[in-house]
């Protein structure tokens, strides 16, 4: 090979050894575990090289992953990479024909799965004429997605985890927590209602009944609880 060839060969061997991934740091993930993200990114012997992996994700395309908007790879050292996960803004899912269809804030269905992802509420009562993966749910009025976004953000803000969020007539909202349901109605004052529910919830958790909050406002504060068997 000659001296130049030997130097190039040595440099190649050193590069392969030096840039072999020994440590992976994953941030920004909630739908997938760090190990699941690592397994989906480092899939073959080539991607076990940190430099190759960095260049691949910086300059070439990446495969589509459910719930993931994009992945960003950075080198912390030759043997350590950081995978920054940017997740899609999934706000809920609907059930249809035995599957769960997850949709984002714009109503676009991003994944179909038999699994229930923790922290994402089931939305019931939506009337849609078409349901196709990667297409927007065909509903009568797209304004429903803003109302879904509002309620899901509020329950998250006040650390409440309803099993189901139901839309009834005139988009009347009902939250389900086990054997208890909370009727929020169609009116405004939604943040006032959820804030008050947060305060009351420790005394109501585990009880069976209906908490009527349709007429609650920061002024009237009218609430009643109807116990059920």
PDB file of N, CA and C in Angstrom, residues 109 127-132 135-139:
ATOM      1  N   UNK A 109     -54.874  13.020  11.622  1.00  0.00           N
ATOM      2  CA  UNK A 109     -54.633  11.711  12.241  1.00  0.00           C
ATOM      3  C   UNK A 109     -53.177  11.299  11.975  1.00  0.00           C
ATOM      4  N   UNK A 127     -68.365  13.824  15.616  1.00  0.00           N
ATOM      5  CA  UNK A 127     -69.055  13.294  14.431  1.00  0.00           C
ATOM      6  C   UNK A 127     -68.186  13.570  13.208  1.00  0.00           C
ATOM      7  N   UNK A 128     -67.670  12.507  12.603  1.00  0.00           N
ATOM      8  CA  UNK A 128     -66.823  12.675  11.431  1.00  0.00           C
ATOM      9  C   UNK A 128     -67.293  11.747  10.312  1.00  0.00           C
ATOM     10  N   UNK A 129     -67.100  12.205   9.087  1.00  0.00           N
ATOM     11  CA  UNK A 129     -67.563  11.433   7.931  1.00  0.00           C
ATOM     12  C   UNK A 129     -66.441  10.634   7.284  1.00  0.00           C
ATOM     13  N   UNK A 130     -65.204  10.950   7.633  1.00  0.00           N
ATOM     14  CA  UNK A 130     -64.057  10.217   7.081  1.00  0.00           C
ATOM     15  C   UNK A 130     -62.933  10.199   8.105  1.00  0.00           C
ATOM     16  N   UNK A 131     -62.211   9.083   8.127  1.00  0.00           N
ATOM     17  CA  UNK A 131     -61.102   8.934   9.051  1.00  0.00           C
ATOM     18  C   UNK A 131     -59.991   8.191   8.317  1.00  0.00           C
ATOM     19  N   UNK A 132     -58.937   8.924   7.953  1.00  0.00           N
ATOM     20  CA  UNK A 132     -57.833   8.352   7.184  1.00  0.00           C
ATOM     21  C   UNK A 132     -56.512   8.780   7.797  1.00  0.00           C
ATOM     22  N   UNK A 135     -54.540  12.228   7.343  1.00  0.00           N
ATOM     23  CA  UNK A 135     -55.494  13.197   6.824  1.00  0.00           C
ATOM     24  C   UNK A 135     -56.282  13.795   7.991  1.00  0.00           C
ATOM     25  N   UNK A 136     -56.818  14.991   7.771  1.00  0.00           N
ATOM     26  CA  UNK A 136     -57.606  15.641   8.814  1.00  0.00           C
ATOM     27  C   UNK A 136     -58.934  14.915   8.991  1.00  0.00           C
ATOM     28  N   UNK A 137     -59.350  14.784  10.256  1.00  0.00           N
ATOM     29  CA  UNK A 137     -60.667  14.232  10.538  1.00  0.00           C
ATOM     30  C   UNK A 137     -61.722  15.101   9.861  1.00  0.00           C
ATOM     31  N   UNK A 138     -62.605  14.469   9.111  1.00  0.00           N
ATOM     32  CA  UNK A 138     -63.643  15.211   8.391  1.00  0.00           C
ATOM     33  C   UNK A 138     -64.821  15.465   9.328  1.00  0.00           C
ATOM     34  N   UNK A 139     -64.812  16.633   9.972  1.00  0.00           N
ATOM     35  CA  UNK A 139     -65.888  17.019  10.882  1.00  0.00           C
ATOM     36  C   UNK A 139     -66.660  18.181  10.277  1.00  0.00           C
TER      37      UNK A 139
END
